[in-house]
């Protein structure tokens, strides 16, 4: 491990050891999350920080837990009909929403009509469910989901985010704006209060169909600074720090505390510095390839990640369906980089800006190292940190980035389509610069395929095409790193940060 990493953060975190842990309320678990999603409506979000909370509030027709196995959720069973263009779901009975409203087929139809309608069009989730044409009520506890084309990833998509089932009467009576801030679902915990940028509180839903949770309360605190989150964990005011906020350099601090432990699991999260392909020198593919070859990513992974990640060739992890293990990243070759820059007419001393999340301490250090590598080939890189929500909701989607910008992506379906379609298809929120008809056709062609081998072949072709176009500087796939108090029992760390906490207890 690289010594002296983030010394100021580590020193501040260490001060937590002097605090006396306060008494905990009976059955209360407190968690630290680095980001406030801003809205709790499932169709408004793409954020892992949303799922870390809302997996306890909302449920889908299917469920995927920490073991990554897809099992029944609010649907007891399903069968595929009409060659995959219709799915019949048998729904659980005797399930209610937190407000007492019954869960039934009408709630499922309402959820998808809303997701695929005008309200869903305002958010980032609808494109994940475009294969769904309609939901038809067969009886109170049976629905048919009709598809325009088969979608081999749909059952996984139904386990998260936009497909979470919502209460029709509650939303119609209270309104969309109220629902954004006062969520109601069928999950094991129900909403109590929300203070923007401060935290959200939940309490056990005693009538939960799966049995009442073992905890009485959950409190999520939005702590954006890594040092503060770790200090609060050490002081006993936080029981779990949720990824991705813990920097590699703070792992020894947590390990050294006898009351804490680090839980690290391989996950889907990948980091890249994507390129502004519309403006400036990075509009030229030669320049983009030169930048990639100027950076020694293996050294970054070895020295900064300290074994908590792996180098990537494309913007996906090795756990992703569609990952091509034979596709090698562009090599570290500063001389070839200089040659390409010269061919592209880039003068020594040319400047470029790298935009990053200000509270991502690990990426802050990585960006500094990247800037140093670029300086060695004649490029003057400056780093501009943004508040995370500003970068994600304003700067990137509006196409207002510098030459390079940080993108961190969870790929929670463990399928490259979930990443690639969002990153590269024309008109998508995370693709403010590229309009590539060839890439659009490739992305669209694999979505309806039920032939797994053919679909995998196309996904690999997409990865190779994107790598050849050098649309980003792929960096690394990181582990999900949790800081956990030893007073917490039965906690299983999910690779995708989607924490369901109904079986957790505290001492």
C-alpha positions as MATLAB code, in Angstrom:
seq = 'XXXXXXXXXXXXXXXXXXXXXXXXXXXXXXXXXXXXXXXXXXXXXXXXXXXXXXXXXXXXXXXXXXXXXXXXXXXXXXXXXXXXXXXXXXXXXXXXXXXXXXXXXXXXXXXXXXXXXXXXXXXXXXXXXXXXXXXXXXXXXXXXXXXXXXXXXXXXXXXXXXXXXXXXXXXXXXXXXXXXXXXXXXXXXXXXXXXXXXXXXXXXXXXXXXXXXXXXXXXXXXXXXXXXXXXXXXXXXXXXXXXXXXXXXXXXXXXXXXXXXXXXXXXXXXXXXXXXXXXXXXXXXXXXXXXXXXXXXXXXXXXXXXXXXXXXXXXXXXXXXXXXXXXXXXXXXXXXXXXXXXXXXXXXXXXXXXXXXXXXXXXXXXXXXXXXXXXXXXXXXXXXXXXXXXXXXXXXXXXXXXXXXXXXXXXXXXXXXXXXXXXXXXXXXXXXXXXXXXXXXXXXXXXXXXXXXXXXXXXXXXXXXXXXXXXXXXXXXXXXXXXXXXXXXXXXXXXXXXXXXXXXXXX';
ca = [
       0.000    0.000    0.000;
       1.166    3.440   -0.842;
       2.292    5.122    2.360;
       1.442    8.712    3.074;
      -1.709    8.468    0.958;
      -4.232   11.143    1.872;
      -2.390   12.118    5.054;
      -4.707   14.972    5.954;
      -7.800   12.763    5.692;
      -6.197    9.964    7.664;
      -5.036   12.319   10.394;
      -8.503   13.792   10.735;
     -10.115   10.350   10.775;
      -7.707    9.260   13.501;
      -9.045   11.960   15.816;
     -12.239    9.920   16.066;
     -10.500    7.457   18.393;
     -10.606   10.013   21.187;
     -14.424   10.177   21.173;
     -16.643    8.201   23.513;
     -19.271    6.204   21.677;
     -22.776    7.321   22.676;
     -25.505    4.908   23.663;
     -27.555    3.582   20.761;
     -31.317    3.414   20.647;
     -32.690   -0.109   20.871;
     -32.576   -1.682   17.435;
     -31.356    1.434   15.599;
     -28.808    1.237   12.784;
     -27.110    4.372   11.492;
     -25.468    4.446    8.072;
     -23.349    7.011    6.272;
     -24.024    7.667    2.599;
     -21.905   10.068    0.562;
     -24.738   11.473   -1.551;
     -28.285   12.745   -1.164;
     -30.235   11.561   -4.251;
     -32.540   14.584   -3.990;
     -35.667   12.620   -4.930;
     -36.950    9.252   -3.696;
     -39.144    8.555   -6.720;
     -37.840    5.395   -8.463;
     -38.230    6.866  -11.945;
     -36.185    9.957  -11.103;
     -32.927    8.233  -10.321;
     -29.934    6.279  -11.558;
     -27.919    6.697   -8.355;
     -26.476    3.843   -6.303;
     -26.941    6.136   -3.286;
     -30.693    6.001   -3.938;
     -30.707    2.199   -4.055;
     -28.671    1.928   -0.835;
     -31.640    3.476    0.957;
     -34.633    2.652   -1.194;
     -34.099   -1.107   -1.442;
     -35.579   -1.013    2.072;
     -38.580    1.103    1.030;
     -39.530   -0.192   -2.427;
     -39.751   -3.587   -4.079;
     -40.001   -4.889   -7.622;
     -41.667   -7.902   -9.160;
     -38.315   -9.693   -8.904;
     -35.504   -9.402   -6.370;
     -31.753   -9.870   -6.559;
     -29.851  -10.032   -3.293;
     -26.167  -10.002   -2.364;
     -25.722  -13.517   -3.786;
     -26.688  -12.099   -7.230;
     -29.414  -14.748   -7.672;
     -32.693  -13.559   -9.206;
     -35.691  -14.708   -7.127;
     -39.378  -13.811   -6.781;
     -40.172  -10.426   -5.283;
     -43.683   -9.005   -5.406;
     -44.371  -11.596   -8.091;
     -44.570  -15.146   -6.767;
     -43.857  -16.608  -10.204;
     -43.749  -15.806  -13.906;
     -43.761  -17.528  -17.263;
     -42.618  -16.355  -20.659;
     -45.163  -16.680  -23.459;
     -45.418  -15.832  -27.165;
     -41.725  -16.498  -27.799;
     -40.645  -14.084  -25.114;
     -42.945  -11.215  -26.137;
     -45.309  -11.676  -23.205;
     -44.549  -12.411  -19.537;
     -47.335  -13.446  -17.178;
     -46.727  -12.609  -13.531;
     -48.605  -14.152  -10.612;
     -48.561  -11.580   -7.807;
     -48.254  -12.030   -4.061;
     -51.479  -11.649   -2.128;
     -51.963   -9.983    1.261;
     -49.266   -7.378    0.571;
     -49.885   -3.741    1.446;
     -48.119   -0.447    0.886;
     -46.907    1.481    3.925;
     -49.986    3.743    3.782;
     -52.351    0.725    3.960;
     -53.141    0.764    0.246;
     -53.343   -2.796   -1.166;
     -50.749   -4.105   -3.586;
     -52.428   -5.665   -6.605;
     -52.426   -5.859  -10.390;
     -53.684   -2.271  -10.726;
     -50.626   -1.037   -8.822;
     -48.341   -2.889  -11.246;
     -50.147   -1.468  -14.278;
     -50.072    2.045  -12.800;
     -46.338    1.766  -12.078;
     -45.462    0.889  -15.678;
     -47.964    3.261  -17.287;
     -46.317    6.011  -15.255;
     -42.767    4.855  -15.992;
     -43.412    4.645  -19.747;
     -45.541    7.800  -19.891;
     -44.979   11.526  -19.552;
     -43.751   11.353  -15.966;
     -41.198    8.683  -16.782;
     -39.966   10.703  -19.743;
     -38.708   13.355  -17.313;
     -36.276   10.912  -15.663;
     -33.358    8.709  -16.712;
     -34.972    5.281  -16.254;
     -37.436    4.884  -19.109;
     -34.864    3.840  -21.732;
     -34.115    0.717  -19.671;
     -37.694   -0.486  -20.144;
     -38.525    0.522  -23.720;
     -39.176   -3.108  -24.680;
     -42.314   -3.002  -22.495;
     -45.324   -1.997  -24.602;
     -48.019   -2.340  -21.970;
     -49.180   -4.110  -18.814;
     -52.588   -5.787  -18.953;
     -54.563   -6.716  -15.843;
     -55.822  -10.311  -16.068;
     -57.257  -10.423  -12.556;
     -56.463   -8.825   -9.204;
     -53.254  -10.827   -8.847;
     -52.238  -11.617  -12.416;
     -50.734   -9.300  -15.029;
     -49.415   -9.775  -18.551;
     -46.427   -7.657  -19.542;
     -46.429   -7.283  -23.319;
     -43.138   -6.570  -25.062;
     -42.405   -5.114  -28.475;
     -39.373   -7.391  -28.617;
     -37.918   -9.905  -26.161;
     -35.553   -8.370  -23.603;
     -33.124  -10.892  -22.112;
     -32.213   -8.560  -19.236;
     -35.741   -7.436  -18.354;
     -36.289   -9.752  -15.382;
     -33.116   -8.375  -13.796;
     -34.182   -4.803  -14.558;
     -37.483   -5.470  -12.778;
     -35.489   -6.010   -9.565;
     -34.336   -2.404   -9.264;
     -34.627    1.320   -9.832;
     -37.363    2.454  -12.253;
     -39.418   -0.754  -11.987;
     -40.077   -0.443   -8.253;
     -43.826   -0.740   -7.632;
     -45.475    2.463   -6.398;
     -48.886    3.188   -4.762;
     -51.424    4.624   -7.274;
     -53.901    6.258   -4.878;
     -51.192    7.834   -2.738;
     -49.471    9.463   -5.720;
     -52.724   10.624   -7.294;
     -53.945   12.140   -4.014;
     -50.669   13.654   -2.810;
     -49.071   14.576   -6.150;
     -45.716   13.909   -7.757;
     -43.766   16.562   -5.853;
     -44.978   15.247   -2.504;
     -44.138   11.650   -3.451;
     -40.588   12.694   -4.430;
     -39.923   13.710   -0.828;
     -42.274   11.345    1.033;
     -41.849    7.879   -0.502;
     -44.229    4.979    0.091;
     -43.529    1.413   -0.981;
     -44.071   -2.180    0.165;
     -40.581   -2.814    1.599;
     -39.530   -3.801    5.131;
     -38.996   -0.207    6.291;
     -41.249    2.813    5.904;
     -40.425    6.469    5.532;
     -40.394    8.729    8.614;
     -38.636   11.961    7.653;
     -36.214   13.463    5.158;
     -34.015   16.528    5.538;
     -32.269   17.402    2.251;
     -28.469   17.117    2.408;
     -28.722   15.942    6.032;
     -30.387   12.539    6.132;
     -33.410   10.274    5.896;
     -35.040    8.230    8.663;
     -36.999    4.996    8.303;
     -38.792    2.737   10.771;
     -39.740   -0.925   10.708;
     -42.894   -1.784    8.756;
     -44.517   -4.251   11.127;
     -46.946   -5.520    8.479;
     -44.236   -6.389    5.966;
     -45.233   -9.500    4.017;
     -41.812  -11.068    4.592;
     -42.035  -10.601    8.358;
     -41.234   -7.564   10.481;
     -37.591   -6.406   10.371;
     -35.353   -7.203   13.327;
     -34.316   -3.532   13.580;
     -36.700   -0.836   14.756;
     -35.069    2.143   13.000;
     -32.732    3.033   10.153;
     -31.068    6.420    9.871;
     -29.006    7.389    6.838;
     -26.764   10.420    7.246;
     -25.463   12.150    4.125;
     -21.772   12.706    4.877;
     -19.838   13.872    1.842;
     -16.348   14.054    3.351;
     -14.494   10.730    3.685;
     -12.589   11.804    6.799;
     -15.794   12.815    8.546;
     -17.535    9.551    7.644;
     -14.659    7.469    9.029;
     -14.364    9.633   12.142;
     -18.098    9.181   12.818;
     -17.700    5.430   12.353;
     -14.857    5.396   14.888;
     -16.838    7.551   17.301;
     -19.769    5.109   17.217;
     -22.196    7.601   15.725;
     -22.278    5.627   12.463;
     -22.497    1.831   12.209;
     -21.884    1.317    8.476;
     -20.128    3.516    5.918;
     -21.491    2.726    2.470;
     -19.207    2.702   -0.608;
     -17.765    4.424   -2.523;
     -16.617    7.042   -0.037;
     -13.845    5.190    1.853;
     -10.489    6.023    0.233;
      -7.912    3.266   -0.036;
      -5.635    5.224    2.287;
      -8.164    5.033    5.118;
      -8.426    1.236    5.139;
      -5.517    0.885    7.625;
      -7.248    3.397    9.916;
     -10.382    1.253   10.073;
      -8.430   -2.015   10.296;
      -6.500   -0.678   13.293;
      -9.668   -0.020   15.296;
     -10.664   -3.109   17.346;
     -14.340   -2.115   17.168;
     -14.462   -1.899   13.378;
     -13.827   -3.994   10.300;
     -13.430   -3.436    6.579;
     -15.691   -5.538    4.372;
     -14.514   -5.521    0.750;
     -16.286   -7.402   -2.046;
     -15.714   -7.445   -5.816;
     -18.380   -5.411   -7.526;
     -19.449   -3.970  -10.863;
     -18.325   -0.382  -10.276;
     -15.912    1.024  -12.831;
     -14.180    4.390  -13.127;
     -13.101    6.176  -16.277;
     -12.165    9.619  -17.464;
     -14.443   10.111  -20.436;
     -13.668   12.503  -23.262;
     -15.434   15.545  -24.594;
     -15.460   14.314  -28.209;
     -17.159   17.458  -29.517;
     -14.844   20.314  -28.539;
     -11.145   21.108  -28.431;
      -8.241   18.759  -28.912;
     -10.118   15.713  -27.587;
     -12.480   15.862  -30.568;
      -9.616   14.129  -32.437;
      -9.422   10.324  -31.871;
      -5.631   10.494  -32.273;
      -5.403   12.848  -29.312;
      -7.683   10.645  -27.237;
      -5.536    7.590  -27.946;
      -2.414    9.596  -27.179;
      -3.843   10.541  -23.788;
      -4.689    6.911  -23.021;
      -1.177    5.754  -23.924;
       0.360    8.531  -21.829;
      -1.090    7.138  -18.594;
       0.348    4.097  -16.798;
      -2.899    2.696  -15.454;
      -1.357   -0.493  -14.067;
       0.881    1.563  -11.789;
      -2.142    3.595  -10.669;
      -4.035    0.406   -9.803;
      -1.067   -1.140   -8.007;
       0.031    1.923   -6.043;
      -3.216    3.780   -5.305;
      -5.866    1.043   -5.221;
      -3.562   -1.283   -3.255;
      -5.228   -4.480   -4.419;
      -8.795   -3.164   -4.130;
      -9.406   -3.118   -7.874;
      -8.263   -4.151  -11.333;
      -7.305   -2.434  -14.597;
     -10.010   -2.395  -17.297;
      -9.861   -2.246  -21.094;
     -13.474   -1.113  -21.555;
     -15.964    0.601  -19.281;
     -17.157   -2.604  -17.609;
     -15.931   -5.084  -15.020;
     -14.897   -8.681  -15.613;
     -18.207   -9.665  -13.937;
     -20.198   -8.020  -16.744;
     -21.916  -10.118  -19.412;
     -20.277   -8.934  -22.628;
     -16.831   -8.486  -21.118;
     -14.115   -9.544  -23.556;
     -11.124  -10.918  -21.690;
      -9.103  -10.996  -24.933;
      -9.476   -7.243  -25.525;
      -6.296   -5.656  -24.196;
      -6.123   -1.997  -23.148;
      -3.963    0.375  -25.155;
      -0.421    0.032  -23.785;
       1.396    2.593  -21.709;
       3.710    4.111  -24.323;
       4.646    7.771  -23.777;
       6.803    7.915  -26.922;
       3.942    6.687  -29.112;
       1.729    9.185  -27.297;
       4.025   12.076  -28.187;
       4.116   10.921  -31.810;
       0.316   10.857  -32.070;
       0.033   14.305  -30.495;
       2.521   15.660  -33.007;
       0.609   14.057  -35.899;
      -2.578   15.665  -34.583;
      -0.915   19.083  -34.557;
      -1.070   19.510  -30.790;
       1.545   21.964  -29.573;
       3.548   21.255  -26.383;
       1.968   23.023  -23.426;
      -1.599   22.622  -24.724;
      -3.999   22.773  -21.778;
      -6.998   20.629  -20.908;
      -9.372   20.346  -17.958;
     -10.310   17.216  -15.997;
     -13.650   17.388  -14.124;
     -14.075   15.128  -11.065;
     -16.336   14.603   -8.061;
     -14.931   16.762   -5.295;
     -15.622   14.270   -2.488;
     -14.022   11.280   -4.233;
     -10.651   11.284   -2.490;
      -9.301    8.301   -4.412;
     -10.173    9.826   -7.788;
      -8.720   13.143   -6.661;
      -5.361   11.452   -6.169;
      -5.717    9.456   -9.397;
      -6.477   12.645  -11.343;
      -3.349   14.271   -9.936;
      -1.286   11.308  -11.124;
      -2.985   11.388  -14.554;
      -2.136   15.086  -14.819;
       1.499   14.295  -14.045;
       1.630   11.635  -16.757;
       0.069   14.044  -19.267;
       2.609   16.692  -18.371;
       5.361   14.257  -19.373;
       3.987   14.151  -22.934;
       3.539   17.918  -23.160;
      -0.066   18.421  -21.997;
      -0.924   20.800  -19.179;
      -3.895   19.298  -17.294;
      -5.820   21.149  -14.612;
      -8.291   19.450  -12.279;
     -11.689   20.953  -11.506;
     -13.634   19.367   -8.624;
     -17.414   19.692   -8.533;
     -20.040   18.907   -5.927;
     -21.242   15.471   -7.029;
     -24.870   16.358   -7.768;
     -23.785   19.398   -9.784;
     -21.415   17.326  -11.922;
     -23.964   14.557  -12.466;
     -27.121   16.608  -12.934;
     -25.828   19.726  -14.647;
     -22.301   19.624  -16.020;
     -22.235   16.214  -17.747;
     -25.818   15.950  -19.087;
     -25.703   19.505  -20.412;
     -22.412   18.925  -22.235;
     -20.554   21.537  -20.191;
     -17.527   19.464  -19.196;
     -13.875   20.082  -19.778;
     -11.840   17.876  -22.102;
     -12.135   14.924  -19.687;
     -14.639   14.115  -16.980;
     -14.987   11.443  -14.330;
     -17.648    8.819  -14.808;
     -18.266    6.215  -12.114;
     -20.821    3.558  -13.051;
     -22.255    0.666  -11.098;
     -23.538   -1.481  -13.960;
     -25.945   -3.027  -11.436;
     -27.472   -5.500  -13.912;
     -23.996   -7.016  -14.477;
     -24.745   -6.753  -18.176;
     -22.765   -4.467  -20.510;
     -25.988   -3.208  -22.116;
     -26.871   -1.348  -18.926;
     -23.648    0.637  -19.201;
     -23.101    0.845  -22.947;
     -26.589    1.988  -23.948;
     -26.560    4.742  -21.324;
     -23.019    5.886  -22.137;
     -22.973    5.695  -25.953;
     -26.441    5.746  -27.519;
     -27.385    9.064  -29.119;
     -29.623   11.226  -26.949;
     -28.943    9.453  -23.668;
     -28.323   11.564  -20.562;
     -24.756   10.329  -20.130;
     -23.841   10.832  -23.770;
     -23.847   14.588  -24.342;
     -21.316   14.542  -27.190;
     -21.432   11.429  -29.426;
     -23.891   10.792  -32.275;
     -22.691    7.625  -33.962;
     -25.171    5.815  -36.203;
     -23.042    2.649  -36.372;
     -22.821    2.445  -32.593;
     -26.541    3.172  -32.196;
     -27.408    0.266  -34.510;
     -25.106   -2.113  -32.659;
     -26.584   -1.118  -29.311;
     -30.138   -1.515  -30.573;
     -29.480   -4.820  -32.356;
     -28.453   -6.780  -29.247;
     -31.339   -5.725  -27.000;
     -34.061   -8.065  -28.338;
     -31.844  -11.121  -28.870;
     -32.632  -14.276  -26.941;
     -29.634  -16.069  -28.468;
     -27.206  -15.547  -25.597;
     -24.092  -16.331  -27.617;
     -25.005  -13.955  -30.451;
     -25.872  -11.207  -28.017;
     -22.558  -11.665  -26.214;
     -20.746  -11.468  -29.559;
     -22.390   -8.113  -30.356;
     -21.656   -6.742  -26.889;
     -17.995   -7.636  -27.363;
     -18.093   -5.930  -30.763;
     -19.489   -2.812  -29.082;
     -16.669   -2.895  -26.532;
     -14.059   -3.195  -29.277;
     -15.669   -0.411  -31.323;
     -15.759    1.953  -28.353;
     -12.141    1.119  -27.487;
     -11.067    1.828  -31.064;
     -12.893    5.161  -30.999;
     -11.231    5.887  -27.625;
     -14.363    7.427  -26.126;
     -12.877    7.273  -22.629;
      -9.709    6.574  -20.719;
     -10.711    3.329  -18.933;
      -9.183    3.261  -15.471;
     -10.237    0.513  -13.093;
     -12.903   -1.697  -11.575;
     -13.039   -1.207   -7.801;
     -14.182   -3.371   -4.939;
     -17.137   -2.212   -2.871;
     -15.503   -1.213    0.422;
     -17.683   -0.979    3.542;
     -16.623    0.213    6.975;
     -18.653   -1.717    9.557;
     -18.958   -1.577   13.335;
     -18.578   -4.946   15.036;
     -21.850   -4.288   16.898;
     -23.620   -5.051   13.598;
     -24.684   -8.669   13.039;
     -26.007  -10.560    9.989;
     -24.806   -7.900    7.575;
     -23.995   -9.277    4.126;
     -22.219   -6.718    1.949;
     -23.881   -6.490   -1.479;
     -21.569   -5.948   -4.456;
     -23.992   -3.401   -5.942;
     -24.584   -1.332   -2.746;
     -28.281   -2.280   -2.709;
     -28.634   -2.889    1.004;
     -31.719   -4.722    2.307;
     -31.425   -4.655    6.069;
     -34.447   -6.498    7.452;
     -32.358   -9.384    8.872;
     -29.618   -7.209   10.402;
     -29.370   -6.831   14.175;
     -27.249   -4.666   16.475;
     -25.787   -5.412   19.878;
];
